[in-house]
Coordinates of C-alpha atoms in Angstrom, one line a residue:
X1 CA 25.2 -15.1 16.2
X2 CA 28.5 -13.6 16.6
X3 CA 27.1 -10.5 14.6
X4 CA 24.4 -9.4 16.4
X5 CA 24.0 -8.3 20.5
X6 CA 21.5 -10.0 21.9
X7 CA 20.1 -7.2 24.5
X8 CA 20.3 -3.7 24.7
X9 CA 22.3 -1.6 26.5
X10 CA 21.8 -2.3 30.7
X11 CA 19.7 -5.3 29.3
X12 CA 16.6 -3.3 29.0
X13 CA 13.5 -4.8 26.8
X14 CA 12.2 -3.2 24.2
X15 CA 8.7 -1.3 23.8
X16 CA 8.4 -2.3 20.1
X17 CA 9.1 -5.3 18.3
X18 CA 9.2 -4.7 14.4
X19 CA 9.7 -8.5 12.2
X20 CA 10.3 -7.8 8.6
X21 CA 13.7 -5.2 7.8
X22 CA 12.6 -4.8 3.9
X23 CA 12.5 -1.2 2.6
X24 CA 9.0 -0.7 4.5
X25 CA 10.0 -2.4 7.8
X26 CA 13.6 -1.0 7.9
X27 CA 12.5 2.8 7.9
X28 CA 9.4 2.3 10.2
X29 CA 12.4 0.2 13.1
X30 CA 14.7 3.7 12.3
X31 CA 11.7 5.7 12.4
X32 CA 10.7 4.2 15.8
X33 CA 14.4 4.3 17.4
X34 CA 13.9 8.0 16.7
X35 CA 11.8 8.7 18.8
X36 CA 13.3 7.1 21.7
X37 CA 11.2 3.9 21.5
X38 CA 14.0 0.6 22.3
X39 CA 13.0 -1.3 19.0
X40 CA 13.3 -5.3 18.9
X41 CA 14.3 -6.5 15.1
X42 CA 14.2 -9.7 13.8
X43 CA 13.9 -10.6 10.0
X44 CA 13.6 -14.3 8.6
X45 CA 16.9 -14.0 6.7
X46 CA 19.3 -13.3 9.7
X47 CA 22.1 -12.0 7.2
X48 CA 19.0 -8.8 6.4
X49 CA 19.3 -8.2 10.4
X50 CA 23.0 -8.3 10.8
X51 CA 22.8 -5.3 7.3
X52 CA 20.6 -3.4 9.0
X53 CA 22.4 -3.5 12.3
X54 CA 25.7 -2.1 10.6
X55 CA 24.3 0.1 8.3
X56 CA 21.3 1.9 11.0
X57 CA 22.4 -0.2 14.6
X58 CA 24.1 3.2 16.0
X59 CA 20.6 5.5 15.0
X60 CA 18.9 4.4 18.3
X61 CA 18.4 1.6 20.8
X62 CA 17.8 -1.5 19.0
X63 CA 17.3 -4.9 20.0
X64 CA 18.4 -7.7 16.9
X65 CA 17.8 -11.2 17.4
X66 CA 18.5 -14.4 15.5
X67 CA 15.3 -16.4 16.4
X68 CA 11.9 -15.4 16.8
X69 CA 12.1 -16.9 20.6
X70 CA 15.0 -14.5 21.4
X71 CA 12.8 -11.8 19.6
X72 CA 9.9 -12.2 21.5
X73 CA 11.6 -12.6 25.0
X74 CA 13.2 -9.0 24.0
X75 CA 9.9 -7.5 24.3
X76 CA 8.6 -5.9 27.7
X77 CA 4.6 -7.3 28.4
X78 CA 2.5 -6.3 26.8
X79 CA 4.2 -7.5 23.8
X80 CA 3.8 -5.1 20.4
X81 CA 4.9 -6.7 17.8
X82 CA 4.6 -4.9 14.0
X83 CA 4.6 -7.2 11.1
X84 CA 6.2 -5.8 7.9
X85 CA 6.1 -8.5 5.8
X86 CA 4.1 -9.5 2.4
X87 CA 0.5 -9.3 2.2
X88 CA -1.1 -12.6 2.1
X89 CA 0.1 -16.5 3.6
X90 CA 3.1 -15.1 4.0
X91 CA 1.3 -13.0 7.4
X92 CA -0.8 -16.0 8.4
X93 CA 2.7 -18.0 8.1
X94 CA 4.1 -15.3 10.6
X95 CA 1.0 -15.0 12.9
X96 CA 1.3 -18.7 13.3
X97 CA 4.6 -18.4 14.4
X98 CA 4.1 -15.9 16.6
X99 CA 0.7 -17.7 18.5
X100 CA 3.1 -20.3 19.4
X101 CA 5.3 -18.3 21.5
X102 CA 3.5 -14.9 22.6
X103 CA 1.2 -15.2 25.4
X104 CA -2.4 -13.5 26.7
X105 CA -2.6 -10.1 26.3
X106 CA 0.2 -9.7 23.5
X107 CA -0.4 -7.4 20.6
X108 CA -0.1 -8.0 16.9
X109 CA 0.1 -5.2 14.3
X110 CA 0.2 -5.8 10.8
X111 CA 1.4 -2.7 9.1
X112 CA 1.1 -4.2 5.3
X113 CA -1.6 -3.4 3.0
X114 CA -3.5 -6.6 4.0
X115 CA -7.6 -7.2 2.6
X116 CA -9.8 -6.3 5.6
X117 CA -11.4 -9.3 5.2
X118 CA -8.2 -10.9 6.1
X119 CA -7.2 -8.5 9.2
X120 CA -11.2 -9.9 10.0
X121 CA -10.5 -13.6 9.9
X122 CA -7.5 -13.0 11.5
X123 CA -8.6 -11.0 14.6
X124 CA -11.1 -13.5 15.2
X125 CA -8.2 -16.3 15.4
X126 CA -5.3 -14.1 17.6
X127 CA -8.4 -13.1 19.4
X128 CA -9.6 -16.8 20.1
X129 CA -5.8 -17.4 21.6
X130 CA -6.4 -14.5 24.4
X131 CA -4.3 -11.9 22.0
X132 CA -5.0 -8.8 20.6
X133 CA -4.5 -8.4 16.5
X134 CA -4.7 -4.7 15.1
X135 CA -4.7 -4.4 11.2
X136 CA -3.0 -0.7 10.8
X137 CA -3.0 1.0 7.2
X138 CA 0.4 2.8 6.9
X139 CA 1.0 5.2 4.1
X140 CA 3.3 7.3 3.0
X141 CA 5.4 4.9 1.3
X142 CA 9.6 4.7 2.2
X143 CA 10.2 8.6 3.1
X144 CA 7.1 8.3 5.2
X145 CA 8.2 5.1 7.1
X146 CA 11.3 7.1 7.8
X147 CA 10.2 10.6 8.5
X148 CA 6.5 10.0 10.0
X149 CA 4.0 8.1 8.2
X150 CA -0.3 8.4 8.2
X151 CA -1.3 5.4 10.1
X152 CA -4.8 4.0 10.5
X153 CA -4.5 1.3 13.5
X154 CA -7.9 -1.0 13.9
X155 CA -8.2 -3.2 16.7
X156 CA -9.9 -3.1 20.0
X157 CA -9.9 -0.4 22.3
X158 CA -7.5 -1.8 24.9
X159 CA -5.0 -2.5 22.1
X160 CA -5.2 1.5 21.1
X161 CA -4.4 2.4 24.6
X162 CA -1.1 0.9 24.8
X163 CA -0.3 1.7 21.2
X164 CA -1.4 5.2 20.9
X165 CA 1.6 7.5 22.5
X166 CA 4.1 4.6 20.4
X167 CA 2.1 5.4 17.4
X168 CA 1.8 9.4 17.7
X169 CA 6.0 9.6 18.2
X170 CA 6.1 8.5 15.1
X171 CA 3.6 9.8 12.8
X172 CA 3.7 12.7 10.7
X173 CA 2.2 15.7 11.8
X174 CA -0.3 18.8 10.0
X175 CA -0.6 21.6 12.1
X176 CA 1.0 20.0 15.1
X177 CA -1.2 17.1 15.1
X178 CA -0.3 13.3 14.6
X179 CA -1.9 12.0 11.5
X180 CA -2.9 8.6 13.7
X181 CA -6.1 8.0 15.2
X182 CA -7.5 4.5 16.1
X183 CA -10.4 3.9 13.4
X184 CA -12.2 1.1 14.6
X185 CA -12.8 -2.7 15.7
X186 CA -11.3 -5.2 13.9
X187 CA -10.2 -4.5 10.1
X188 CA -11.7 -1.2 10.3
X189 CA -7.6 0.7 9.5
X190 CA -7.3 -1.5 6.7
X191 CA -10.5 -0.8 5.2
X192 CA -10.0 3.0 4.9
X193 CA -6.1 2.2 4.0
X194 CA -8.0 0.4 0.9
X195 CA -10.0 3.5 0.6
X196 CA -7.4 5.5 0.3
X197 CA -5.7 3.8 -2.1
X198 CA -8.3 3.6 -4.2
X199 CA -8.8 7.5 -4.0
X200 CA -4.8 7.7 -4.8
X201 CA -5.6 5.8 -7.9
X202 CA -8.0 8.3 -9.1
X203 CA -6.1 11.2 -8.1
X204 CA -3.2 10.0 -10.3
X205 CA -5.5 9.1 -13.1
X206 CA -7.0 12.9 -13.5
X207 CA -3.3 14.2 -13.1
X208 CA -2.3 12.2 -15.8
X209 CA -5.3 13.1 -17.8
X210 CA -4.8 16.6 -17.2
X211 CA -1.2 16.3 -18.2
X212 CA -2.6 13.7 -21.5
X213 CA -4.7 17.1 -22.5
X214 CA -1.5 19.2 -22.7
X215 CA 0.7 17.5 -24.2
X216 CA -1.4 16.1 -27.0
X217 CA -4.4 18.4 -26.6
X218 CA -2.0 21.5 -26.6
X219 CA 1.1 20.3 -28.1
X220 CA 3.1 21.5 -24.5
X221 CA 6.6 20.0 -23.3
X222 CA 6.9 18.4 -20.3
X223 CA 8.7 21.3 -19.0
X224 CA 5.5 23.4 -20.0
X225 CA 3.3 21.1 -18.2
X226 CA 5.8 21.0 -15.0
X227 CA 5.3 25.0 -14.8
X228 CA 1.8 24.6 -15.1
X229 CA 1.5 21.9 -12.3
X230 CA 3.9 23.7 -9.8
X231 CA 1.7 26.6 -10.6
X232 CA -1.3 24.4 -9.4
X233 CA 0.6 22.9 -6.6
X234 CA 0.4 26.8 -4.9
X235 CA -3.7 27.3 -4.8
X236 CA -6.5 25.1 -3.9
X237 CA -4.8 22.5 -5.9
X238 CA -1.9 22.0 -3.5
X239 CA -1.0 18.4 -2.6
X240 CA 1.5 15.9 -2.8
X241 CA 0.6 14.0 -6.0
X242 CA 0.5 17.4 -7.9
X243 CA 3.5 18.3 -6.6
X244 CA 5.7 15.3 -7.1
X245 CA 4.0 15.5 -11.0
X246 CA 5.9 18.6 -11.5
X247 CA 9.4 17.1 -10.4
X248 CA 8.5 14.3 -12.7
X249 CA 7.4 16.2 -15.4
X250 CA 10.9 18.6 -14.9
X251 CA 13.1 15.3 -14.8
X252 CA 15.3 14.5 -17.9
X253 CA 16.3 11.3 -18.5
X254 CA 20.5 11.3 -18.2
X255 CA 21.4 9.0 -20.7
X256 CA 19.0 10.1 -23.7
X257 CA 18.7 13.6 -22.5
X258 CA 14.9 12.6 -23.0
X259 CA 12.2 14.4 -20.9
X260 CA 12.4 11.4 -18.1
X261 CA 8.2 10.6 -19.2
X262 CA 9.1 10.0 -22.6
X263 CA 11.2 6.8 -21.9
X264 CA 9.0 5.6 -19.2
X265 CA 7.0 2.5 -21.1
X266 CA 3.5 3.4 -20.9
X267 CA 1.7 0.5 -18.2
X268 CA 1.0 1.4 -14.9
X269 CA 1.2 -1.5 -12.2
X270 CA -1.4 -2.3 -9.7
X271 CA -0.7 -4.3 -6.7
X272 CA -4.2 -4.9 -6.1
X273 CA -5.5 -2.3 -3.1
X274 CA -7.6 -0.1 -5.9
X275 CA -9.2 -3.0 -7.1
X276 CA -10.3 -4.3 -3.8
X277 CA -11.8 -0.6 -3.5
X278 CA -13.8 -1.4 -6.8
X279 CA -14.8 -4.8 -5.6
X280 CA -15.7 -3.7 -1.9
X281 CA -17.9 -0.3 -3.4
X282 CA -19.7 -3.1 -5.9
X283 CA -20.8 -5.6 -2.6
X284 CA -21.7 -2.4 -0.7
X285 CA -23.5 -1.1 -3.8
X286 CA -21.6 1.9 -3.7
X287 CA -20.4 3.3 -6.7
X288 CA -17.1 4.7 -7.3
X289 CA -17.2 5.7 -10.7
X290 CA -13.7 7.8 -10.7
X291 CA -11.9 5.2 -9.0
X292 CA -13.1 2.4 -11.1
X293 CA -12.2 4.3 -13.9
X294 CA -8.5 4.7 -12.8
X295 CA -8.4 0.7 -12.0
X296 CA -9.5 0.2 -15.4
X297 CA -7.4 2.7 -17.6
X298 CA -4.5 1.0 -15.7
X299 CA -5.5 -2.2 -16.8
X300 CA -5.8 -1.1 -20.5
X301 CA -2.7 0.3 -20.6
X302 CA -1.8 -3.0 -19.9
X303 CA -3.5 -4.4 -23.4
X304 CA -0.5 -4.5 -25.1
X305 CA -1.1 -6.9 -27.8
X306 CA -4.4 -5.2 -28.6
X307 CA -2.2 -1.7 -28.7
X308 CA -0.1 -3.2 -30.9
X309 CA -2.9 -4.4 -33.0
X310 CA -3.9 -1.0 -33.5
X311 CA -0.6 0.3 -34.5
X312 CA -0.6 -1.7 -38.0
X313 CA -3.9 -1.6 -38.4
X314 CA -5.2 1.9 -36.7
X315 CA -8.6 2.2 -35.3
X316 CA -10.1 5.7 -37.0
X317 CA -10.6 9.2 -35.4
X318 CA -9.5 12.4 -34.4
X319 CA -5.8 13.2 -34.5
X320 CA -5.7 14.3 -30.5
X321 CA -5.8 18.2 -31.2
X322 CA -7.8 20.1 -29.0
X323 CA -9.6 22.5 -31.1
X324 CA -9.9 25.7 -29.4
X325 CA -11.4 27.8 -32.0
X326 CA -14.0 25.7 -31.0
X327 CA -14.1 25.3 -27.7
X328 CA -14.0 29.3 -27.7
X329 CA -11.0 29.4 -25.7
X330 CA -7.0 30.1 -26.3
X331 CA -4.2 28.0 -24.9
X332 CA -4.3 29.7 -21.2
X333 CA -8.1 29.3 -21.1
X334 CA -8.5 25.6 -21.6
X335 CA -5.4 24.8 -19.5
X336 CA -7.5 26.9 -16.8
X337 CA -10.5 24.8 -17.4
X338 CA -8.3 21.8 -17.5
X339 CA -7.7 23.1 -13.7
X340 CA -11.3 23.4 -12.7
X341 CA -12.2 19.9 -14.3
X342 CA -9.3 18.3 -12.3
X343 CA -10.6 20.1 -9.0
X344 CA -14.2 18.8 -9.4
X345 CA -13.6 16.0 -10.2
X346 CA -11.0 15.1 -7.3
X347 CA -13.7 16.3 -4.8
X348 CA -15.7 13.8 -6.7
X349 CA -13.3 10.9 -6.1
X350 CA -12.9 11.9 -2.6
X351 CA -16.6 12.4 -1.9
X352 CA -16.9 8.7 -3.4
X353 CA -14.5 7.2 -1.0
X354 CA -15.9 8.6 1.9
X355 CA -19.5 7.2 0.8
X356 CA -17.6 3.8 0.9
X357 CA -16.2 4.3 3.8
X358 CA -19.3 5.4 5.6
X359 CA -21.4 2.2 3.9
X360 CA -18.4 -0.4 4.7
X361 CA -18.6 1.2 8.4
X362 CA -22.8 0.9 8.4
X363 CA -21.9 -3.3 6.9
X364 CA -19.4 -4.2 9.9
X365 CA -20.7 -2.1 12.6
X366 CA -17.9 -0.1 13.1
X367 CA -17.8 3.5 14.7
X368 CA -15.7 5.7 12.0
X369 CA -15.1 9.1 12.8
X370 CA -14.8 11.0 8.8
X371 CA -13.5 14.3 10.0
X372 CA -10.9 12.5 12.1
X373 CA -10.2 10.6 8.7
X374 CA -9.8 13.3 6.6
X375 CA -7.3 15.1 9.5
X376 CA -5.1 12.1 9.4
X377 CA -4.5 12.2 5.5
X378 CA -3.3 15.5 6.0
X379 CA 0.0 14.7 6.0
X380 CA 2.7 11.6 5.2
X381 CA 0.4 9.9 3.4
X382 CA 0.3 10.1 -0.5
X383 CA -2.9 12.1 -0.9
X384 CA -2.2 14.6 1.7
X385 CA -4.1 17.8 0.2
X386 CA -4.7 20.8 1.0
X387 CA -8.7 21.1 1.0
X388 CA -8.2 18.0 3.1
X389 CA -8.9 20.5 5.8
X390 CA -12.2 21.4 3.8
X391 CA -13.3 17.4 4.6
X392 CA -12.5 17.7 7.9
X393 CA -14.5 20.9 8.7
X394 CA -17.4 19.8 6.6
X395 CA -17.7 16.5 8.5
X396 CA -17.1 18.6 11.9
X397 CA -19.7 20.9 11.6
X398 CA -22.5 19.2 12.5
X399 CA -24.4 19.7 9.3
X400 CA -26.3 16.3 8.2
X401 CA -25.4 16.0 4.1
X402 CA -25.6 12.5 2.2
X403 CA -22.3 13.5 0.6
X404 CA -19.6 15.9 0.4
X405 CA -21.1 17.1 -2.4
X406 CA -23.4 18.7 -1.0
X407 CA -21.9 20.3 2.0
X408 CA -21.7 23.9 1.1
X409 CA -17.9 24.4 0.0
X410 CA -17.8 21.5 -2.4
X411 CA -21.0 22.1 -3.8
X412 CA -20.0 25.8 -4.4
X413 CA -16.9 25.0 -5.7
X414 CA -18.1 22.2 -8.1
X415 CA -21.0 24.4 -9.3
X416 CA -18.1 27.0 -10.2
X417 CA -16.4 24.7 -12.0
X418 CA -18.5 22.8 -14.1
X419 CA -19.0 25.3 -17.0
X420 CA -15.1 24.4 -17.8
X421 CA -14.9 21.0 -16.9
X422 CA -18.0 20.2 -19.3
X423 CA -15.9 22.0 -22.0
X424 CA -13.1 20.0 -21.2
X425 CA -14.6 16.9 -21.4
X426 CA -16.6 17.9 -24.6
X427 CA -13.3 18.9 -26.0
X428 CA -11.4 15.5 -25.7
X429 CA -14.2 13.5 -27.1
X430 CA -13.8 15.4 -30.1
X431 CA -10.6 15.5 -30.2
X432 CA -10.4 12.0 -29.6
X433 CA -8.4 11.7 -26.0
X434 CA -9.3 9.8 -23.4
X435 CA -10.8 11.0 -20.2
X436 CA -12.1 8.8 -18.5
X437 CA -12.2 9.9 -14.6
X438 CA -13.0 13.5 -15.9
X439 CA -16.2 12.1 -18.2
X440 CA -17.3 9.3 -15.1
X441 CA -17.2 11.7 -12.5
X442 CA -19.3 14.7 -14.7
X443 CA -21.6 12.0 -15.4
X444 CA -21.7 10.6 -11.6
X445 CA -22.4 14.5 -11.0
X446 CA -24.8 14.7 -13.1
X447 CA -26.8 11.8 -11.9
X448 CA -27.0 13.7 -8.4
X449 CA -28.6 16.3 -10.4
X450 CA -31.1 14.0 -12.6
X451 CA -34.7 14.1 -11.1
X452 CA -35.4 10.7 -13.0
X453 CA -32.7 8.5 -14.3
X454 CA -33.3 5.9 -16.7
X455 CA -33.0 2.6 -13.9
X456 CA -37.1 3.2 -14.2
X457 CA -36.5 1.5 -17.6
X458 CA -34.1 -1.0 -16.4
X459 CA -36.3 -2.3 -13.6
X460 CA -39.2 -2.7 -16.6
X461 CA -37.1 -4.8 -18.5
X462 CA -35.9 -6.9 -15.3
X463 CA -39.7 -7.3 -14.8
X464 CA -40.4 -8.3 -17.9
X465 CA -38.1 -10.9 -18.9
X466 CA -37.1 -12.2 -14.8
X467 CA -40.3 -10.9 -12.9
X468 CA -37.7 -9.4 -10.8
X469 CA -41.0 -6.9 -9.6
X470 CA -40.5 -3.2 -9.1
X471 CA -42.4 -0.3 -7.2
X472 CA -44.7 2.2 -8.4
X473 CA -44.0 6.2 -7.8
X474 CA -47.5 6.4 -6.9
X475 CA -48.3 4.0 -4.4
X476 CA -46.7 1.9 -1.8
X477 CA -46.2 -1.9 -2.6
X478 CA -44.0 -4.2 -4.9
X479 CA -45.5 -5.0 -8.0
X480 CA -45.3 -7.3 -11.3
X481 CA -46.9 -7.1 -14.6
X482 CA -48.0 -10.3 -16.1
X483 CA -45.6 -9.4 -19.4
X484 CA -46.7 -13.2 -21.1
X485 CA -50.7 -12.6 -20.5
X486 CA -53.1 -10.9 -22.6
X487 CA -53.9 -7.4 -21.0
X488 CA -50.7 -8.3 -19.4
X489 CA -52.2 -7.1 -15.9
X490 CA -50.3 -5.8 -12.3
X491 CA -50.1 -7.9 -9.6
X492 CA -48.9 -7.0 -6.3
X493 CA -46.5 -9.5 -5.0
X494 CA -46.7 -8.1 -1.1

């Protein structure tokens, strides 16, 4: 191909192969040739190589080639090779390609946001051909490709060795450390890349209930709520979500001269990591009430023909005024409380995720380090927070605590807040404004608290109409009642 050089200058061989030059794959190649790694590229559409040649090829050593043969013979042994391609066949596809002309010892990387089921199946197959296959969350979206990303490489040990100082060039760094560390065996980095995505989807479901409870709770502007949330974005609130809300909420549209949100058609996408989250937490029987929530309230907004319905023929209730007279609070107050409530229940949401990530690690055998988690999301990725640092600690000290919630910051700082965020949540259900996240994660909350919870009922009925069996609080043993038999007497079914 006339347009592209097929070796680098003084025919050296590149470190780091990168196949896929979309958005995603483009930034992390530039991001690479940064930091003086020789970068092979190679893109299934040739004319997508030849663009990014002309538009990046003079940013750092780079090594384009036409065919995937000339790609991999580009590559110094062991071969690394990062696939930034669609989730899905289109990777197998790819992988396929790539067993047929890589040999022993090679690496694969798959940087997209596979299933870790899928980075499971397919370790076990590169594996079987004497390669090595490590499924590595990336987050952080474009900027982070670009400017240092979080990563979360799987994979076997060997694989991190040779990966690790090519991988900490490039990440992002929070307080002068790379936000990279090699989580486990096998799709261990995509598992808590799922996680996290699924905490992202309840982080940006509370924002936008806090912002709902503003602007039709307190009648506030945009512009209002943007002050407030870079006022926020300064104390234990600080993050990247919180802070981007603000630019959004300042933005005006240019050609209505609209606040930017109000032309912005009301249905939020999912591309499918959050529900996976919800799925996984279900087969693990964990539950993740706040991020469950989020993948549902996306999905109604979604309902559009029902929505519709509802605008000719309105379903009754309160007009969405937060009533403050009644709350016992002025404007300041409640957006205060409106604070606290988003606080707790993001340290719910978080505390969540990690239980999931702890039970899928206890399923598949893996070694997950939390603190070293919770260090890595510090920075590039898209819930980089502040108290991020808080996780860390609490899962560094030593201390032995069933969840975060009860590690002694977050249980101090939830017990301070949940006089307000009780009156928040009160508040919208009489006003009539949907909270969900706030409302699930109180109630998740509270459940922790409950000395009894009602499941005692639940496992009467299961006995009585699917002798299902159930234990007794004062004796050891599995038991059934004989619901259809006069006296209806226990049996013990050990």
């Amino acid at each position: 191909m006339s347009d592209l050089t097929a070796t680098a200058s003084g025919g050296a061989k590149a470190n780091i192969g990168v196949i896929g030059l979309g958005v995603m794959g483009a930034s992390l190649a530039r991001n690479l040739a940064h930091h003086d790694n020789t970068v092979a590229v190679y893109n299934r559409h040739s004319s997508k190589t030849v663009d990014f040649m002309k538009s990046y090829g003079s940013e750092g050593a780079f090594i384009p080639s036409e065919t995937m043969e000339e790609f991999v013979a580009s590559l110094a042994k062991p071969r690394k090779v990062i696939l930034m391609i669609t989730a899905g066949p289109a990777t197998d596809a790819v992988i396929d390609e790539l067993l047929g002309v890589m040999e022993p010892e090679d690496i694969i990387i798959d940087g997209g946001n596979s299933f870790y089921e899928d980075t499971i199946r397919r370790e076990k197959n590169v594996s079987a051909h004497g390669l090595h296959f490590v499924g590595c969350g990336i987050s952080g979206g474009e900027e982070g490709a670009l400017k240092g990303p979080s990563m979360m490489p799987g994979g076997s040990d060997w694989s991190w060795e040779y990966l690790k100082p090519i991988f900490e060039s490039i990440a992002a760094k929070a307080e002068g450390e790379p936000c990279v560390t090699h989580i486990g065996e096998n799709g261990a980095g995509h598992f808590v890349k799922m996680v996290h995505n699924g905490i992202e989807y309840a982080d940006m479901q509370l924002i936008g209930e806090s912002y709902d409870l503003m602007r039709r709770g307190l009648g506030m502007s945009p512009t209002e709520i943007g002050d407030v949330f870079d006022d926020w974005n300064k104390g234990e609130l600080d993050s990247y979500l919180v802070e981007i809300t603000s630019e959004v909420l300042h933005h005006t549209d240019a050609k209505t001269g609209k606040p930017f949100v109000d032309v912005v058609v009301d249905q939020a996408g999912m591309k499918g990591t959050g529900t996976w989250t919800v799925q996984t937490a279900l087969s693990l029987a964990v539950p993740v009430t706040g991020i469950a929530e989020a993948v549902f309230a996306r999905g109604l907004s979604g309902q559009t023909e029902q929505r519709k319905e509802n605008l000719a023929n309105p379903l009754a209730g309160p007009d969405g005024r937060i009533d403050l007279s009644a709350a016992g609070m002025d404007k300041a107050a409640f957006v205060e409380a409106i604070r606290q409530a988003l606080y707790a229940s993001k340290i719910v949401a978080y505390a969540q995720g990690f239980d999931e990530i702890q039970a899928g690690a206890e399923e598949h055998n893996w070694h997950i380090d939390l603190g070293a988690v919770a260090r890595i999301w510090r920075g590039g990725c898209i819930i980089r927070a502040k108290f991020l640092n808080r996780i860390s600690d609490a899962y560094d000290s030593g201390r032995k605590f069933s969840s975060l919630l009860f590690a002694d910051y977050f249980k101090s700082a939830v017990e301070d807040a949940q006089a307000a965020w009780r009156k928040v949540v009160a508040a919208a259900a009489q006003a009539g404004i949907p909270v969900p996240a706030f409302a699930s994660s109180l109630s998740y909350y509270d459940g922790l608290r409950s000395g009894r919870l009602p499941a005692a009922l639940v496992q009467g009925q299961r006995d009585f109409f699917g002798a299902h069996t159930y234990k007794r609080v004062d004796m050891p043993g599995t038991f059934h009642t004989l619901w259809a038999k006069e006296g209806r007497q226990e049996v013990s079914s050990n």
